[in-house]
């Protein structure tokens, strides 16, 4: 069983940045594609970013492309989400996810492991 623990959330002014971290334990981290999702109150869960096992491939939706960057450090069993130029609309609980699968990096129809989430609040 793999455990994922997010950290790095907080309150930031619009235009600011946060670096979210997701530490994995209990499994072979490098074999999993990793992703970030977010969910705001009253809204559906939204895909934010994904990264392949090696870190060579990444994927983002248009809503965050150019502002957010996903990366991973397999030696530290950690995946990161650098969030820049934050907007109030980015306010949400951000979740880390892991999936061992082949196919498109954007395919998160199933998820093997979820983190507990970290709150990001962007004020104007």
PDB file of C-alpha atoms in Angstrom:
ATOM      1  CA  UNK A   1       0.000   0.000   0.000  1.00  0.00           C
ATOM      2  CA  UNK A   2       1.206   3.469  -0.923  1.00  0.00           C
ATOM      3  CA  UNK A   3       0.543   6.461   1.302  1.00  0.00           C
ATOM      4  CA  UNK A   4       0.528   9.989  -0.080  1.00  0.00           C
ATOM      5  CA  UNK A   5       0.804  13.056   2.131  1.00  0.00           C
ATOM      6  CA  UNK A   6       0.448  16.557   0.714  1.00  0.00           C
ATOM      7  CA  UNK A   7       1.876  19.699   2.241  1.00  0.00           C
ATOM      8  CA  UNK A   8       2.667  23.269   1.298  1.00  0.00           C
ATOM      9  CA  UNK A   9      -0.805  24.711   1.072  1.00  0.00           C
ATOM     10  CA  UNK A  10      -1.751  27.965   2.687  1.00  0.00           C
ATOM     11  CA  UNK A  11      -3.144  31.422   2.154  1.00  0.00           C
ATOM     12  CA  UNK A  12      -1.584  33.635  -0.482  1.00  0.00           C
ATOM     13  CA  UNK A  13      -2.448  36.907  -2.174  1.00  0.00           C
ATOM     14  CA  UNK A  14      -3.460  36.938  -5.803  1.00  0.00           C
ATOM     15  CA  UNK A  15      -0.381  36.876  -7.982  1.00  0.00           C
ATOM     16  CA  UNK A  16       1.602  34.936  -5.430  1.00  0.00           C
ATOM     17  CA  UNK A  17       3.025  31.438  -5.516  1.00  0.00           C
ATOM     18  CA  UNK A  18       2.982  28.235  -3.521  1.00  0.00           C
ATOM     19  CA  UNK A  19       4.977  25.055  -3.861  1.00  0.00           C
ATOM     20  CA  UNK A  20       2.954  21.986  -2.980  1.00  0.00           C
ATOM     21  CA  UNK A  21       4.630  18.720  -2.088  1.00  0.00           C
ATOM     22  CA  UNK A  22       3.387  15.152  -2.025  1.00  0.00           C
ATOM     23  CA  UNK A  23       5.504  12.631  -0.176  1.00  0.00           C
ATOM     24  CA  UNK A  24       4.962   8.964  -0.968  1.00  0.00           C
ATOM     25  CA  UNK A  25       5.777   5.967   1.175  1.00  0.00           C
ATOM     26  CA  UNK A  26       5.070   2.259   1.249  1.00  0.00           C
ATOM     27  CA  UNK A  27       5.737   1.423  -2.380  1.00  0.00           C
ATOM     28  CA  UNK A  28       8.016   1.817  -5.359  1.00  0.00           C
ATOM     29  CA  UNK A  29       7.416   5.453  -6.151  1.00  0.00           C
ATOM     30  CA  UNK A  30       9.126   5.558  -9.505  1.00  0.00           C
ATOM     31  CA  UNK A  31       6.738   3.111 -11.197  1.00  0.00           C
ATOM     32  CA  UNK A  32       3.707   5.345 -10.692  1.00  0.00           C
ATOM     33  CA  UNK A  33       2.519   8.176 -12.801  1.00  0.00           C
ATOM     34  CA  UNK A  34       1.609  11.016 -10.476  1.00  0.00           C
ATOM     35  CA  UNK A  35      -1.037  13.668 -10.678  1.00  0.00           C
ATOM     36  CA  UNK A  36      -2.551  16.653  -8.956  1.00  0.00           C
ATOM     37  CA  UNK A  37      -6.258  17.378  -8.735  1.00  0.00           C
ATOM     38  CA  UNK A  38      -8.240  20.082  -7.018  1.00  0.00           C
ATOM     39  CA  UNK A  39     -11.749  20.535  -5.776  1.00  0.00           C
ATOM     40  CA  UNK A  40     -13.395  23.787  -4.769  1.00  0.00           C
ATOM     41  CA  UNK A  41     -16.596  23.953  -2.717  1.00  0.00           C
ATOM     42  CA  UNK A  42     -19.584  23.174  -4.876  1.00  0.00           C
ATOM     43  CA  UNK A  43     -17.457  22.232  -7.861  1.00  0.00           C
ATOM     44  CA  UNK A  44     -16.433  18.974  -9.459  1.00  0.00           C
ATOM     45  CA  UNK A  45     -12.965  17.561  -9.008  1.00  0.00           C
ATOM     46  CA  UNK A  46     -10.645  19.013 -11.615  1.00  0.00           C
ATOM     47  CA  UNK A  47      -7.504  17.606 -13.169  1.00  0.00           C
ATOM     48  CA  UNK A  48      -4.551  19.938 -12.640  1.00  0.00           C
ATOM     49  CA  UNK A  49      -1.371  18.186 -13.737  1.00  0.00           C
ATOM     50  CA  UNK A  50       0.242  14.819 -14.348  1.00  0.00           C
ATOM     51  CA  UNK A  51       3.751  13.511 -14.776  1.00  0.00           C
ATOM     52  CA  UNK A  52       5.131  10.235 -16.082  1.00  0.00           C
ATOM     53  CA  UNK A  53       7.218   7.835 -14.030  1.00  0.00           C
ATOM     54  CA  UNK A  54      10.480   9.262 -15.312  1.00  0.00           C
ATOM     55  CA  UNK A  55       9.363  12.872 -15.303  1.00  0.00           C
ATOM     56  CA  UNK A  56       9.928  13.147 -19.039  1.00  0.00           C
ATOM     57  CA  UNK A  57       6.272  13.798 -19.854  1.00  0.00           C
ATOM     58  CA  UNK A  58       3.843  16.225 -18.271  1.00  0.00           C
ATOM     59  CA  UNK A  59       0.279  17.263 -18.931  1.00  0.00           C
ATOM     60  CA  UNK A  60      -1.809  20.273 -17.897  1.00  0.00           C
ATOM     61  CA  UNK A  61      -5.255  21.613 -18.652  1.00  0.00           C
ATOM     62  CA  UNK A  62      -5.547  25.027 -20.246  1.00  0.00           C
ATOM     63  CA  UNK A  63      -6.728  26.532 -16.976  1.00  0.00           C
ATOM     64  CA  UNK A  64      -3.287  26.199 -15.386  1.00  0.00           C
ATOM     65  CA  UNK A  65      -0.933  25.787 -18.333  1.00  0.00           C
ATOM     66  CA  UNK A  66       1.880  28.296 -18.143  1.00  0.00           C
ATOM     67  CA  UNK A  67       1.275  28.978 -14.451  1.00  0.00           C
ATOM     68  CA  UNK A  68       1.646  25.590 -12.782  1.00  0.00           C
ATOM     69  CA  UNK A  69       4.525  23.150 -13.084  1.00  0.00           C
ATOM     70  CA  UNK A  70       4.579  19.548 -11.915  1.00  0.00           C
ATOM     71  CA  UNK A  71       7.858  17.820 -11.158  1.00  0.00           C
ATOM     72  CA  UNK A  72       9.087  14.783  -9.291  1.00  0.00           C
ATOM     73  CA  UNK A  73      12.151  13.666  -7.411  1.00  0.00           C
ATOM     74  CA  UNK A  74      12.164   9.883  -7.377  1.00  0.00           C
ATOM     75  CA  UNK A  75      15.142   9.792  -5.026  1.00  0.00           C
ATOM     76  CA  UNK A  76      13.012  11.624  -2.460  1.00  0.00           C
ATOM     77  CA  UNK A  77       9.744   9.855  -3.324  1.00  0.00           C
ATOM     78  CA  UNK A  78       8.162  13.245  -3.792  1.00  0.00           C
ATOM     79  CA  UNK A  79       6.116  15.023  -6.433  1.00  0.00           C
ATOM     80  CA  UNK A  80       5.737  18.797  -6.492  1.00  0.00           C
ATOM     81  CA  UNK A  81       3.343  21.319  -7.887  1.00  0.00           C
ATOM     82  CA  UNK A  82       4.729  24.799  -8.331  1.00  0.00           C
ATOM     83  CA  UNK A  83       1.833  27.224  -8.573  1.00  0.00           C
ATOM     84  CA  UNK A  84       2.600  30.718  -9.860  1.00  0.00           C
ATOM     85  CA  UNK A  85       0.489  33.789 -10.538  1.00  0.00           C
ATOM     86  CA  UNK A  86      -2.270  32.388  -8.391  1.00  0.00           C
ATOM     87  CA  UNK A  87      -5.795  33.659  -8.825  1.00  0.00           C
ATOM     88  CA  UNK A  88      -8.774  33.512  -6.456  1.00  0.00           C
ATOM     89  CA  UNK A  89     -10.270  30.932  -8.806  1.00  0.00           C
ATOM     90  CA  UNK A  90      -7.405  28.608  -7.899  1.00  0.00           C
ATOM     91  CA  UNK A  91      -8.725  28.327  -4.350  1.00  0.00           C
ATOM     92  CA  UNK A  92      -9.399  24.656  -3.668  1.00  0.00           C
ATOM     93  CA  UNK A  93      -8.244  21.579  -1.851  1.00  0.00           C
ATOM     94  CA  UNK A  94      -5.396  20.107  -3.861  1.00  0.00           C
ATOM     95  CA  UNK A  95      -4.987  16.340  -3.919  1.00  0.00           C
ATOM     96  CA  UNK A  96      -2.072  14.203  -4.951  1.00  0.00           C
ATOM     97  CA  UNK A  97      -2.784  10.961  -6.793  1.00  0.00           C
ATOM     98  CA  UNK A  98      -0.843   7.936  -8.005  1.00  0.00           C
ATOM     99  CA  UNK A  99      -1.661   5.474 -10.742  1.00  0.00           C
ATOM    100  CA  UNK A 100       0.225   2.529 -12.159  1.00  0.00           C
ATOM    101  CA  UNK A 101      -0.995   2.319 -15.711  1.00  0.00           C
ATOM    102  CA  UNK A 102      -0.166   2.582 -19.367  1.00  0.00           C
ATOM    103  CA  UNK A 103      -1.841   4.809 -21.888  1.00  0.00           C
ATOM    104  CA  UNK A 104      -2.375   8.544 -22.141  1.00  0.00           C
ATOM    105  CA  UNK A 105      -1.024  10.561 -19.259  1.00  0.00           C
ATOM    106  CA  UNK A 106      -4.343  12.380 -19.079  1.00  0.00           C
ATOM    107  CA  UNK A 107      -6.239   9.149 -18.379  1.00  0.00           C
ATOM    108  CA  UNK A 108      -7.190   9.150 -14.700  1.00  0.00           C
ATOM    109  CA  UNK A 109     -10.310   7.066 -15.040  1.00  0.00           C
ATOM    110  CA  UNK A 110      -8.970   5.027 -12.150  1.00  0.00           C
ATOM    111  CA  UNK A 111      -6.674   6.078  -9.338  1.00  0.00           C
ATOM    112  CA  UNK A 112      -4.700   3.699  -7.168  1.00  0.00           C
ATOM    113  CA  UNK A 113      -3.937   6.080  -4.306  1.00  0.00           C
ATOM    114  CA  UNK A 114      -5.097   9.488  -3.111  1.00  0.00           C
ATOM    115  CA  UNK A 115      -3.570  11.878  -0.639  1.00  0.00           C
ATOM    116  CA  UNK A 116      -5.588  13.637   2.033  1.00  0.00           C
ATOM    117  CA  UNK A 117      -5.387  17.022   0.362  1.00  0.00           C
ATOM    118  CA  UNK A 118      -3.915  20.406   1.197  1.00  0.00           C
ATOM    119  CA  UNK A 119      -5.868  23.648   1.199  1.00  0.00           C
ATOM    120  CA  UNK A 120      -4.859  26.486  -1.095  1.00  0.00           C
ATOM    121  CA  UNK A 121      -6.611  29.796  -0.533  1.00  0.00           C
ATOM    122  CA  UNK A 122      -5.953  32.755  -2.805  1.00  0.00           C
ATOM    123  CA  UNK A 123      -7.235  36.113  -1.654  1.00  0.00           C
ATOM    124  CA  UNK A 124      -7.730  39.234  -3.715  1.00  0.00           C
TER     125      UNK A 124
END
